Amino acid sequence: MTTRATRSPRRRTVVALAVVLAVLAAFVVRLVDIQVVNADAHVEDSLNTGLGTTDRIAGQRGSIIDSDGTVLASSVLIYDAQLSPLVITQLEKKEPKLPWAEASEKIAKVTGQTGDEVRTLVADALAKDAESQYAQLARSLTTEQYIELRDLGLAYLHFESRETRVYPNGAVAGNIVGFLNGAGTAQEGIEKLESECLAPADGERTIRIGKDGVVIPGSERIVDAVDGGTVQLTLNSDLQWYMQQMIAEEAQKQGAQGGTVMVVDTKTGKIRAAAEWPAMDPNDLGATSPDTWGNKVFTHTYEPGSTFKAITAAAIMDAAGATPLSTVTASSRETFPNGAVVNDAFSHPANNYTLAGALIDSSNVALSKFGDMVSPEVRYDYLKRFGVGEPTVGFTDEESGALYPAEDWDNQSRYATTFGQAYTVTVPQVAGAYQAIANGGEKVDLSLIESCTKPDGTVITPDAPKREQIIKPETASNLTRMLENVAVQGGLSKDITVPGYRVTSKTGTAEVPDGNGGYKSGVYYTSMVGFAPVDDPQFVVVVTLDQPTKVVSSAATASAFQKAMTQVMKAYRVMPSSTPMDELLPKFD
């Protein structure tokens, strides 16, 4: 039998034990709350007190590739190596497995220095400060060099990594790709245009360190970096390389200040080459003048001259019912009713020109008379339809050209606009206009960007290019036939022949502004444009030369045009023409 005396101590023990268990339970609950339930919040609080250390985790900028996947721009890690002279001296006192004399030789073999040079770096640092812990060994080491040095297992070797931009193909498409400045900010070209796709998102690693230098368990927080995406261009880098070499050779042979070549797929509007000379290598900007660091293909404007006589012909055939055999009588110099005076580049009597003949002989006077078959407002509308005054692909700093409303044309401009003067264009605008003619009158917006592929594989493509039937198919067909006659009957026919292929062509000769409201004397901005094969148009080629001096007329571009078109046919294995040319069109009635 339990007495009152024995029950009291036992009850107190049970109560005490219950209290202890309750307290322990409270501690456990609180511990779970701190370390599990709200662990992240508490770590965040501790880090925000200033006791945490945060390191940046760099993301890698995305690559730029061509239509076949050839890398045009990429980012790589390079390494800067440092030595700790103090640690070297301390280890030497303990007779290390690899003495400094031997280690310095092994280091030098990797860095490309001599052993004496490496030892001198350390000696000089110690001479200045006997406890020096820093001596710069080498900068911009490759990953291979870094691994070789790291594998030496030397406690006094330290490395810092950094990202640098490289352009494996050098100057190939350099003026299209662009470059970054020393701070890694995009300055030109696709690097700037597609910064949103290419730019990485940096991550970070944050930890809390105890007083003994050890990372406190559970305090580490990592936000992973996200690399930039890959931008794929429509360019063919092999074709681009050829065009750059060719236009550099041709421009210098003609004594020109520069030159460009553009190649466009007629069915899709994709730009396959956009070459220029002088060109720049984004790996070595200092080797060229800053004037070459931009892109003249998209940013230089000029009067198209006779290449846009085809647009006048399109307007009067489409809107006024003219045909290749429609006629006007034109002399080599005439004064029009409004007082405007128009001259041809060569002297000739009054000819009864057909529309085809006016294009073949490139008669300014005849085109001016043909142009009067429609109102200036109609011709303005057709120039707009063909892309004058509008950017093509939205390239960095791309120019739109200048086209004034018809009501602002003065007496001379009324006629000058019929033969490609009194407004300006860019090379892509000329290519786009001829793309529409070659494509049966359907204009397809030009494109330079295929896609942006994110690191997770997501592919982002631009909006589909706009397609618009800007002239009737029969108008485009008649115009194509006339432009083939220009190539065959024109004065440069032998110079631009592409064996096996039927080709169209039209030259242009533009005066060059002198910067004072006038024009330079005796020099011109010359061009030639055409497409092939006539029986199944595949590619448009535009060639320009800036102020050639050996041959100052558009004939200066003939050799470059022939080489460019020949190479395009070969590069894309375009089937030769399988049908003969139609009967030649008459120049005169």
Coordinates of C-alpha atoms in Angstrom, one line a residue:
M1 CA 0.0 0.0 0.0
T2 CA 1.3 3.4 -1.1
T3 CA 1.4 5.9 1.7
R4 CA 0.8 9.7 1.3
A5 CA 4.5 10.2 2.1
T6 CA 5.7 8.0 -0.9
R7 CA 3.1 9.4 -3.4
S8 CA 4.2 13.1 -3.0
P9 CA 7.8 12.6 -4.2
R10 CA 6.8 10.5 -7.1
R11 CA 4.2 13.1 -8.2
R12 CA 6.8 15.8 -8.0
T13 CA 9.2 13.7 -10.1
V14 CA 6.5 13.1 -12.8
V15 CA 5.7 16.8 -12.8
A16 CA 9.3 17.8 -13.1
L17 CA 9.9 15.4 -15.9
A18 CA 6.8 16.7 -17.7
V19 CA 8.1 20.2 -17.4
V20 CA 11.6 19.2 -18.7
L21 CA 10.0 17.3 -21.6
A22 CA 7.8 20.3 -22.4
V23 CA 10.8 22.6 -22.4
L24 CA 12.8 20.2 -24.6
A25 CA 9.8 20.0 -27.0
A26 CA 9.7 23.7 -27.2
F27 CA 13.4 23.8 -28.1
V28 CA 13.0 21.1 -30.7
V29 CA 10.0 23.0 -32.3
R30 CA 12.0 26.2 -32.3
L31 CA 15.1 24.4 -33.7
V32 CA 13.0 22.9 -36.5
D33 CA 11.5 26.3 -37.2
I34 CA 14.9 27.9 -37.4
Q35 CA 16.7 25.2 -39.4
V36 CA 14.0 23.8 -41.5
V37 CA 10.7 25.7 -41.7
N38 CA 12.2 29.3 -41.9
A39 CA 15.8 28.4 -42.6
D40 CA 16.0 30.5 -45.8
A41 CA 14.6 33.5 -44.1
H42 CA 17.0 33.3 -41.2
V43 CA 20.0 32.8 -43.6
E44 CA 18.8 35.8 -45.5
D45 CA 18.6 37.8 -42.3
S46 CA 22.1 36.7 -41.2
L47 CA 23.5 37.6 -44.6
N48 CA 21.9 41.0 -44.6
T49 CA 23.6 41.9 -41.3
G50 CA 26.9 42.2 -43.2
L51 CA 28.3 38.9 -42.0
G52 CA 27.8 37.2 -45.3
T53 CA 30.1 37.2 -48.3
T54 CA 28.8 37.3 -51.9
D55 CA 30.7 36.3 -55.0
R56 CA 29.5 36.9 -58.5
I57 CA 29.0 33.9 -60.8
A58 CA 29.5 35.2 -64.3
G59 CA 27.2 34.0 -67.1
Q60 CA 28.7 33.6 -70.6
R61 CA 27.6 35.8 -73.5
G62 CA 26.0 33.9 -76.3
S63 CA 27.5 33.1 -79.6
I64 CA 26.7 34.4 -83.1
I65 CA 26.7 31.8 -85.9
D66 CA 26.0 31.8 -89.6
S67 CA 23.3 29.9 -91.5
D68 CA 25.3 26.7 -91.3
G69 CA 26.3 27.0 -87.7
T70 CA 29.8 28.3 -88.2
V71 CA 30.8 30.4 -85.2
L72 CA 31.4 34.1 -86.0
A73 CA 31.6 35.3 -82.3
S74 CA 31.9 33.5 -79.0
S75 CA 33.0 34.0 -75.5
V76 CA 35.9 32.1 -73.8
L77 CA 37.4 32.2 -70.3
I78 CA 41.0 33.4 -70.0
Y79 CA 43.1 33.4 -66.9
D80 CA 45.4 35.8 -65.2
A81 CA 48.1 34.1 -63.0
Q82 CA 49.8 35.6 -59.9
L83 CA 52.6 34.4 -57.6
S84 CA 52.9 34.8 -53.9
P85 CA 56.6 35.6 -53.3
L86 CA 56.2 35.3 -49.5
V87 CA 54.8 31.7 -49.7
I88 CA 57.7 30.8 -52.1
T89 CA 60.3 31.9 -49.6
Q90 CA 58.5 30.1 -46.7
L91 CA 58.3 26.8 -48.6
E92 CA 61.9 27.0 -49.7
K93 CA 62.9 26.9 -46.1
K94 CA 61.1 23.6 -45.7
E95 CA 62.8 21.9 -48.8
P96 CA 59.7 21.3 -50.9
K97 CA 59.3 18.4 -53.3
L98 CA 59.6 20.9 -56.2
P99 CA 62.2 23.5 -55.4
W100 CA 61.6 27.0 -56.7
A101 CA 64.5 26.8 -59.2
E102 CA 62.8 23.8 -60.9
A103 CA 59.3 25.1 -60.5
S104 CA 60.1 28.4 -62.1
E105 CA 61.4 26.6 -65.2
K106 CA 58.2 24.5 -65.5
I107 CA 56.1 27.6 -65.0
A108 CA 58.1 29.5 -67.7
K109 CA 57.7 26.6 -70.2
V110 CA 53.9 27.0 -69.9
T111 CA 53.7 30.8 -70.0
G112 CA 56.3 31.2 -72.8
Q113 CA 58.7 33.1 -70.6
T114 CA 62.2 32.1 -69.5
G115 CA 63.0 30.7 -66.0
D116 CA 65.1 33.8 -65.3
E117 CA 62.2 36.1 -66.2
V118 CA 59.9 34.3 -63.8
R119 CA 62.5 34.3 -61.0
T120 CA 63.2 37.9 -61.6
L121 CA 59.5 38.8 -61.1
V122 CA 59.6 37.2 -57.6
A123 CA 63.0 38.7 -56.7
D124 CA 61.9 42.2 -57.7
A125 CA 58.7 41.9 -55.6
L126 CA 60.6 40.8 -52.6
A127 CA 63.2 43.5 -53.0
K128 CA 60.4 46.1 -52.7
D129 CA 58.6 44.2 -49.9
A130 CA 60.1 41.2 -48.1
E131 CA 56.5 40.1 -47.2
S132 CA 55.0 40.6 -50.7
Q133 CA 52.2 38.3 -51.5
Y134 CA 51.6 39.4 -55.1
A135 CA 53.6 39.3 -58.3
Q136 CA 51.8 39.3 -61.7
L137 CA 53.0 36.2 -63.6
A138 CA 51.0 36.4 -66.8
R139 CA 47.7 37.6 -68.2
S140 CA 45.2 36.1 -70.7
L141 CA 46.3 32.5 -70.4
T142 CA 44.3 29.9 -72.3
T143 CA 42.3 27.2 -70.5
E144 CA 45.0 24.7 -71.6
Q145 CA 47.8 26.8 -70.0
Y146 CA 45.7 27.3 -66.9
I147 CA 45.2 23.5 -66.5
E148 CA 49.0 22.9 -67.0
L149 CA 49.9 25.4 -64.3
R150 CA 47.2 24.2 -61.9
D151 CA 48.3 20.6 -62.2
L152 CA 51.8 21.6 -61.0
G153 CA 50.1 21.8 -57.5
L154 CA 52.0 24.9 -56.4
A155 CA 50.5 26.6 -53.3
Y156 CA 51.9 30.0 -54.4
L157 CA 50.2 30.0 -57.8
H158 CA 46.8 31.8 -58.0
F159 CA 44.4 32.4 -60.8
E160 CA 41.6 34.8 -61.7
S161 CA 39.3 33.9 -64.6
R162 CA 37.6 36.5 -66.9
E163 CA 35.6 36.3 -70.1
T164 CA 36.8 37.7 -73.4
R165 CA 35.1 37.9 -76.8
V166 CA 36.7 36.1 -79.7
Y167 CA 35.8 36.2 -83.4
P168 CA 37.1 32.9 -84.9
N169 CA 36.7 34.1 -88.5
G170 CA 38.3 37.4 -88.0
A171 CA 37.2 40.0 -90.5
V172 CA 34.7 37.7 -92.2
A173 CA 31.4 39.5 -91.6
G174 CA 33.2 41.6 -89.0
N175 CA 31.3 44.7 -90.0
I176 CA 28.0 42.8 -89.6
V177 CA 28.9 41.0 -86.4
G178 CA 30.2 44.2 -84.6
F179 CA 32.2 44.2 -81.4
L180 CA 32.3 45.0 -77.7
N181 CA 34.2 47.6 -75.9
G182 CA 36.7 47.0 -73.0
A183 CA 33.8 47.0 -70.5
G184 CA 32.0 44.3 -72.4
T185 CA 29.3 46.6 -73.8
A186 CA 28.1 46.0 -77.4
Q187 CA 29.1 48.9 -79.7
E188 CA 28.1 47.9 -83.3
G189 CA 26.4 45.3 -85.5
I190 CA 24.7 42.2 -84.4
E191 CA 26.4 42.4 -81.0
K192 CA 24.4 45.5 -80.3
L193 CA 21.3 44.7 -82.3
E194 CA 20.8 41.3 -80.6
S195 CA 22.1 42.3 -77.1
E196 CA 18.9 41.1 -75.4
C197 CA 19.4 37.5 -76.8
L198 CA 23.1 37.4 -76.3
A199 CA 23.4 38.9 -72.9
P200 CA 23.8 36.5 -69.9
A201 CA 22.3 36.9 -66.5
D202 CA 24.9 36.7 -63.8
G203 CA 24.3 34.5 -60.7
E204 CA 25.8 34.7 -57.2
R205 CA 27.1 32.6 -54.3
T206 CA 26.5 33.9 -50.9
I207 CA 27.9 32.3 -47.7
R208 CA 28.4 33.1 -44.0
I209 CA 31.8 32.5 -42.6
G210 CA 32.6 31.9 -38.9
K211 CA 35.4 33.5 -37.0
D212 CA 37.6 30.5 -37.7
G213 CA 37.2 31.0 -41.5
V214 CA 35.0 28.0 -41.9
V215 CA 31.8 28.2 -43.9
I216 CA 28.8 27.9 -41.5
P217 CA 26.8 24.8 -42.6
G218 CA 23.5 25.7 -44.2
S219 CA 24.5 29.3 -44.9
E220 CA 25.4 28.8 -48.6
R221 CA 23.0 30.3 -51.1
I222 CA 23.6 29.9 -54.8
V223 CA 21.7 31.6 -57.7
D224 CA 22.9 30.0 -60.9
A225 CA 24.1 32.2 -63.8
V226 CA 22.2 31.9 -67.1
D227 CA 24.2 32.0 -70.3
G228 CA 23.2 34.2 -73.2
G229 CA 21.4 32.8 -76.2
T230 CA 22.8 31.9 -79.7
V231 CA 22.0 34.2 -82.5
Q232 CA 21.9 32.6 -86.0
L233 CA 22.2 34.8 -89.0
T234 CA 21.1 34.2 -92.6
L235 CA 24.6 34.8 -93.8
N236 CA 26.7 32.1 -95.5
S237 CA 30.2 32.7 -94.1
D238 CA 32.0 31.0 -97.0
L239 CA 30.2 33.2 -99.5
Q240 CA 30.8 36.2 -97.3
W241 CA 34.5 35.5 -97.2
Y242 CA 34.7 35.2 -101.0
M243 CA 32.8 38.5 -101.5
Q244 CA 35.0 40.4 -99.1
Q245 CA 38.1 39.2 -100.8
M246 CA 36.7 39.9 -104.2
I247 CA 35.4 43.4 -103.5
A248 CA 38.6 44.4 -101.8
E249 CA 40.6 43.3 -104.9
E250 CA 38.2 45.0 -107.4
A251 CA 37.8 48.2 -105.4
Q252 CA 41.6 48.6 -105.2
K253 CA 42.1 47.7 -108.8
Q254 CA 39.7 50.5 -109.8
G255 CA 41.2 53.0 -107.4
A256 CA 38.0 53.3 -105.4
Q257 CA 37.6 54.5 -101.9
G258 CA 35.4 51.5 -101.0
G259 CA 33.0 48.9 -102.3
T260 CA 30.1 46.7 -101.2
V261 CA 28.4 43.5 -102.4
M262 CA 25.1 42.1 -101.3
V263 CA 23.5 38.8 -102.1
V264 CA 19.8 38.2 -101.4
D265 CA 17.7 35.0 -101.9
T266 CA 14.8 36.1 -104.1
K267 CA 12.3 33.6 -102.7
T268 CA 12.8 34.3 -99.0
G269 CA 14.5 37.7 -98.8
K270 CA 17.3 36.3 -96.7
I271 CA 20.6 38.1 -97.0
R272 CA 23.3 35.6 -97.8
A273 CA 26.2 38.0 -98.0
A274 CA 26.8 41.7 -97.1
A275 CA 30.4 42.4 -97.8
E276 CA 32.3 45.7 -97.8
W277 CA 35.8 47.1 -98.2
P278 CA 37.6 48.5 -96.2
A279 CA 36.6 45.9 -93.6
M280 CA 37.5 45.6 -89.9
D281 CA 38.6 42.6 -87.8
P282 CA 36.8 42.8 -84.4
N283 CA 39.7 40.9 -82.9
D284 CA 42.1 43.7 -83.8
L285 CA 40.2 47.0 -84.0
G286 CA 43.5 49.0 -83.8
A287 CA 44.6 47.7 -87.2
T288 CA 42.0 49.8 -89.0
S289 CA 40.6 53.3 -88.8
P290 CA 37.5 53.9 -86.6
D291 CA 35.8 54.9 -89.9
T292 CA 35.7 51.2 -90.8
W293 CA 34.2 50.0 -87.5
G294 CA 30.6 50.5 -88.5
N295 CA 28.7 49.1 -91.5
K296 CA 28.4 51.0 -94.7
V297 CA 26.2 48.5 -96.4
F298 CA 23.3 49.5 -94.2
T299 CA 24.2 53.0 -93.3
H300 CA 25.6 54.6 -96.5
T301 CA 23.0 56.4 -98.7
Y302 CA 23.4 57.4 -102.3
E303 CA 21.3 58.3 -105.4
P304 CA 20.6 55.0 -107.2
G305 CA 20.7 56.5 -110.6
S306 CA 19.9 54.3 -113.5
T307 CA 19.3 51.2 -111.5
F308 CA 15.9 52.7 -110.5
K309 CA 14.8 53.4 -114.1
A310 CA 13.4 49.9 -113.7
I311 CA 11.0 51.2 -111.0
T312 CA 9.8 54.0 -113.4
A313 CA 9.2 51.3 -116.0
A314 CA 7.3 49.2 -113.5
A315 CA 5.1 52.2 -112.5
I316 CA 4.0 53.1 -116.1
M317 CA 3.5 49.4 -117.1
D318 CA 1.5 48.6 -114.0
A319 CA -0.5 51.8 -113.7
A320 CA -0.7 53.2 -117.3
G321 CA -0.7 50.0 -119.3
A322 CA 2.6 50.6 -121.1
T323 CA 4.5 47.7 -122.6
P324 CA 8.1 47.0 -123.5
L325 CA 7.3 48.2 -127.0
S326 CA 5.6 51.5 -126.0
T327 CA 7.5 54.4 -127.6
V328 CA 8.6 58.0 -127.0
T329 CA 10.7 60.3 -129.2
A330 CA 13.8 61.5 -127.3
S331 CA 17.0 63.4 -128.2
S332 CA 20.1 63.4 -126.0
R333 CA 19.2 66.8 -124.6
E334 CA 15.7 68.3 -124.2
T335 CA 14.0 71.1 -122.3
F336 CA 10.6 70.1 -120.9
P337 CA 7.5 72.3 -120.7
N338 CA 8.1 73.3 -117.1
G339 CA 11.6 74.5 -117.9
A340 CA 13.5 71.4 -116.7
V341 CA 16.5 70.4 -118.8
V342 CA 17.5 66.7 -119.1
N343 CA 20.6 65.3 -120.7
D344 CA 21.7 61.8 -121.7
A345 CA 25.2 60.6 -120.9
F346 CA 25.9 60.2 -124.7
S347 CA 25.1 62.3 -127.7
H348 CA 22.4 60.9 -130.1
P349 CA 19.8 62.2 -132.5
A350 CA 16.1 62.1 -131.8
N351 CA 15.2 58.4 -131.5
N352 CA 11.8 56.7 -131.4
Y353 CA 12.7 54.7 -128.3
T354 CA 10.8 51.7 -127.1
L355 CA 10.6 51.3 -123.3
A356 CA 13.0 48.4 -123.6
G357 CA 15.4 50.5 -125.7
A358 CA 15.2 53.3 -123.1
L359 CA 16.4 50.9 -120.5
I360 CA 19.0 49.3 -122.7
D361 CA 20.6 52.6 -123.7
S362 CA 19.8 54.1 -120.2
S363 CA 18.3 57.3 -121.7
N364 CA 17.4 59.9 -119.1
V365 CA 15.4 61.9 -121.6
A366 CA 13.4 58.9 -122.8
L367 CA 12.7 57.8 -119.2
S368 CA 11.6 61.3 -118.3
K369 CA 9.0 61.3 -121.1
F370 CA 7.9 57.8 -120.2
G371 CA 7.6 58.9 -116.6
D372 CA 5.0 61.6 -117.6
M373 CA 2.6 58.8 -118.5
V374 CA 1.6 58.8 -114.8
S375 CA 1.5 61.6 -112.3
P376 CA 4.3 62.3 -109.9
E377 CA 2.1 61.1 -107.1
V378 CA 1.8 57.7 -108.7
R379 CA 5.5 57.4 -109.2
Y380 CA 6.1 58.4 -105.6
D381 CA 3.7 55.7 -104.6
Y382 CA 5.6 53.1 -106.6
L383 CA 9.0 54.2 -105.1
K384 CA 7.5 53.7 -101.7
R385 CA 6.1 50.3 -102.7
F386 CA 9.6 49.2 -103.7
G387 CA 11.0 50.3 -100.3
V388 CA 12.5 53.7 -100.8
G389 CA 12.5 55.7 -97.6
E390 CA 12.0 52.6 -95.3
P391 CA 14.6 50.7 -93.4
T392 CA 15.0 47.0 -94.5
V393 CA 16.1 44.9 -91.5
G394 CA 16.4 47.4 -88.6
F395 CA 20.2 47.0 -88.5
T396 CA 22.2 49.1 -86.1
D397 CA 22.1 52.7 -87.2
E398 CA 20.5 51.7 -90.5
E399 CA 19.6 54.6 -92.8
S400 CA 16.2 54.9 -94.5
G401 CA 17.3 57.1 -97.4
A402 CA 15.5 60.3 -98.4
L403 CA 12.3 60.5 -100.5
Y404 CA 10.4 63.7 -100.5
P405 CA 6.6 63.8 -101.2
A406 CA 5.6 64.4 -104.8
E407 CA 4.1 67.8 -103.9
D408 CA 7.6 69.0 -102.8
W409 CA 9.3 68.0 -106.1
D410 CA 10.5 71.1 -108.0
N411 CA 10.5 71.3 -111.8
Q412 CA 13.8 69.5 -112.1
S413 CA 13.0 66.8 -109.5
R414 CA 9.8 65.9 -111.4
Y415 CA 12.0 64.4 -114.1
A416 CA 15.2 63.6 -112.1
T417 CA 13.2 61.1 -110.1
T418 CA 12.4 59.1 -113.2
F419 CA 16.0 58.2 -113.6
G420 CA 17.1 57.7 -110.0
Q421 CA 18.0 61.1 -108.8
A422 CA 16.6 63.6 -106.2
Y423 CA 16.2 60.8 -103.7
T424 CA 18.6 58.4 -101.9
V425 CA 18.7 54.7 -101.1
T426 CA 20.8 52.1 -99.4
V427 CA 22.2 48.9 -100.9
P428 CA 19.7 46.7 -99.1
Q429 CA 16.8 48.9 -100.5
V430 CA 18.1 48.3 -104.1
A431 CA 18.4 44.6 -103.4
G432 CA 14.9 44.5 -102.0
A433 CA 13.5 46.3 -105.0
Y434 CA 15.0 43.8 -107.5
Q435 CA 14.0 40.9 -105.2
A436 CA 10.4 41.9 -105.8
I437 CA 10.9 42.1 -109.6
A438 CA 12.6 38.7 -109.6
N439 CA 9.9 37.2 -107.4
G440 CA 7.1 37.9 -109.8
G441 CA 6.2 41.2 -108.2
E442 CA 5.9 39.9 -104.7
K443 CA 8.1 41.9 -102.3
V444 CA 9.4 39.9 -99.3
D445 CA 11.0 41.9 -96.5
L446 CA 14.7 41.3 -96.2
S447 CA 16.0 39.4 -93.2
L448 CA 19.3 38.9 -91.5
I449 CA 18.4 37.1 -88.3
E450 CA 17.3 33.4 -88.4
S451 CA 16.7 32.8 -84.7
C452 CA 17.7 33.2 -81.1
T453 CA 18.2 29.9 -79.3
K454 CA 18.2 30.1 -75.5
P455 CA 20.4 27.9 -73.3
D456 CA 17.4 25.7 -72.5
G457 CA 16.9 25.0 -76.2
T458 CA 14.0 27.4 -76.6
V459 CA 14.1 28.8 -80.2
I460 CA 12.8 32.3 -80.7
T461 CA 12.3 33.3 -84.3
P462 CA 11.5 36.8 -85.7
D463 CA 8.1 37.5 -87.1
A464 CA 7.6 36.0 -90.6
P465 CA 8.7 38.5 -93.2
K466 CA 6.0 40.6 -94.7
R467 CA 5.0 39.6 -98.2
E468 CA 3.2 42.0 -100.5
Q469 CA 2.3 41.8 -104.2
I470 CA 3.5 45.3 -105.2
I471 CA 3.2 45.0 -109.0
K472 CA 1.3 42.7 -111.3
P473 CA 3.0 39.4 -112.1
E474 CA 2.8 40.3 -115.8
T475 CA 4.5 43.6 -115.1
A476 CA 7.3 41.8 -113.3
S477 CA 7.6 39.3 -116.2
N478 CA 7.9 42.1 -118.8
L479 CA 10.4 44.0 -116.6
T480 CA 12.5 40.9 -116.2
R481 CA 12.6 40.4 -120.0
M482 CA 13.7 44.0 -120.5
L483 CA 16.4 43.7 -117.8
E484 CA 17.7 40.6 -119.5
N485 CA 17.8 42.6 -122.8
V486 CA 19.8 45.2 -121.0
A487 CA 22.3 42.5 -120.0
V488 CA 22.5 41.1 -123.5
Q489 CA 22.3 44.2 -125.6
G490 CA 24.0 46.7 -123.3
G491 CA 27.5 47.9 -123.8
L492 CA 28.8 45.6 -120.9
S493 CA 27.2 42.4 -122.1
K494 CA 30.5 40.6 -122.7
D495 CA 31.9 41.7 -119.3
I496 CA 29.0 40.3 -117.3
T497 CA 28.3 37.1 -119.0
V498 CA 27.9 34.1 -116.6
P499 CA 28.4 31.0 -118.7
G500 CA 25.4 28.7 -118.6
Y501 CA 23.1 31.3 -117.0
R502 CA 20.6 33.9 -118.2
V503 CA 21.2 37.1 -116.2
T504 CA 19.6 40.4 -115.8
S505 CA 21.4 43.6 -115.1
K506 CA 21.2 47.4 -114.7
T507 CA 23.9 49.9 -114.0
G508 CA 23.8 53.1 -111.9
T509 CA 26.0 56.1 -111.8
A510 CA 25.4 58.6 -109.0
E511 CA 27.0 62.0 -108.4
V512 CA 28.8 62.3 -105.0
P513 CA 27.9 65.2 -102.7
D514 CA 30.8 67.5 -101.9
G515 CA 29.5 68.5 -98.5
N516 CA 28.8 72.0 -99.5
G517 CA 25.5 71.6 -101.3
G518 CA 27.1 70.6 -104.6
Y519 CA 28.7 67.6 -106.2
K520 CA 32.3 66.5 -106.7
S521 CA 33.6 66.9 -110.2
G522 CA 34.5 63.9 -112.3
V523 CA 33.9 61.1 -109.7
Y524 CA 30.8 59.0 -109.1
Y525 CA 29.3 56.3 -106.9
T526 CA 28.8 53.4 -109.3
S527 CA 26.6 50.4 -109.0
M528 CA 25.3 47.3 -110.8
V529 CA 22.3 45.1 -109.8
G530 CA 20.8 42.0 -111.4
F531 CA 19.4 38.5 -110.7
A532 CA 19.8 35.0 -112.1
P533 CA 18.8 32.7 -113.6
V534 CA 16.2 34.6 -115.6
D535 CA 14.1 31.4 -116.1
D536 CA 14.0 30.7 -112.4
P537 CA 15.4 33.6 -110.4
Q538 CA 17.2 32.5 -107.3
F539 CA 19.5 35.3 -106.2
V540 CA 19.9 39.1 -106.5
V541 CA 23.4 40.6 -106.5
V542 CA 24.2 44.3 -105.9
V543 CA 27.7 45.7 -106.3
T544 CA 28.8 49.3 -105.6
L545 CA 32.1 51.1 -105.9
D546 CA 32.8 54.4 -104.1
Q547 CA 34.4 56.9 -106.5
P548 CA 36.5 54.6 -108.7
T549 CA 39.2 56.5 -110.6
K550 CA 40.5 54.0 -113.2
V551 CA 37.1 53.7 -114.8
V552 CA 34.8 56.4 -113.5
S553 CA 31.5 55.1 -115.0
S554 CA 29.4 52.2 -113.8
A555 CA 31.4 50.0 -116.1
A556 CA 33.9 49.9 -113.2
T557 CA 31.5 47.5 -111.4
A558 CA 31.1 45.0 -114.3
S559 CA 34.0 42.7 -113.3
A560 CA 32.9 42.5 -109.7
F561 CA 29.3 41.9 -110.6
Q562 CA 30.3 39.0 -113.0
K563 CA 32.5 37.4 -110.4
A564 CA 29.9 37.8 -107.6
M565 CA 27.1 36.3 -109.7
T566 CA 29.3 33.4 -110.9
Q567 CA 30.3 32.6 -107.3
V568 CA 26.8 32.6 -106.1
M569 CA 25.6 30.2 -108.8
K570 CA 28.5 27.9 -107.8
A571 CA 28.1 28.2 -104.1
Y572 CA 24.4 27.2 -104.1
R573 CA 24.8 24.8 -107.0
V574 CA 22.0 26.6 -109.0
M575 CA 21.0 24.6 -112.1
P576 CA 22.0 26.4 -115.3
S577 CA 19.3 27.9 -117.4
S578 CA 17.4 25.3 -119.3
T579 CA 15.3 27.5 -121.6
P580 CA 16.6 29.9 -124.3
M581 CA 16.1 33.6 -124.1
D582 CA 13.1 35.1 -125.8
E583 CA 13.5 37.0 -129.0
L584 CA 15.5 40.2 -128.6
L585 CA 13.4 43.3 -127.9
P586 CA 13.9 46.2 -130.3
K587 CA 15.4 49.4 -129.0
F588 CA 13.7 51.6 -131.5
D589 CA 10.4 51.6 -133.4

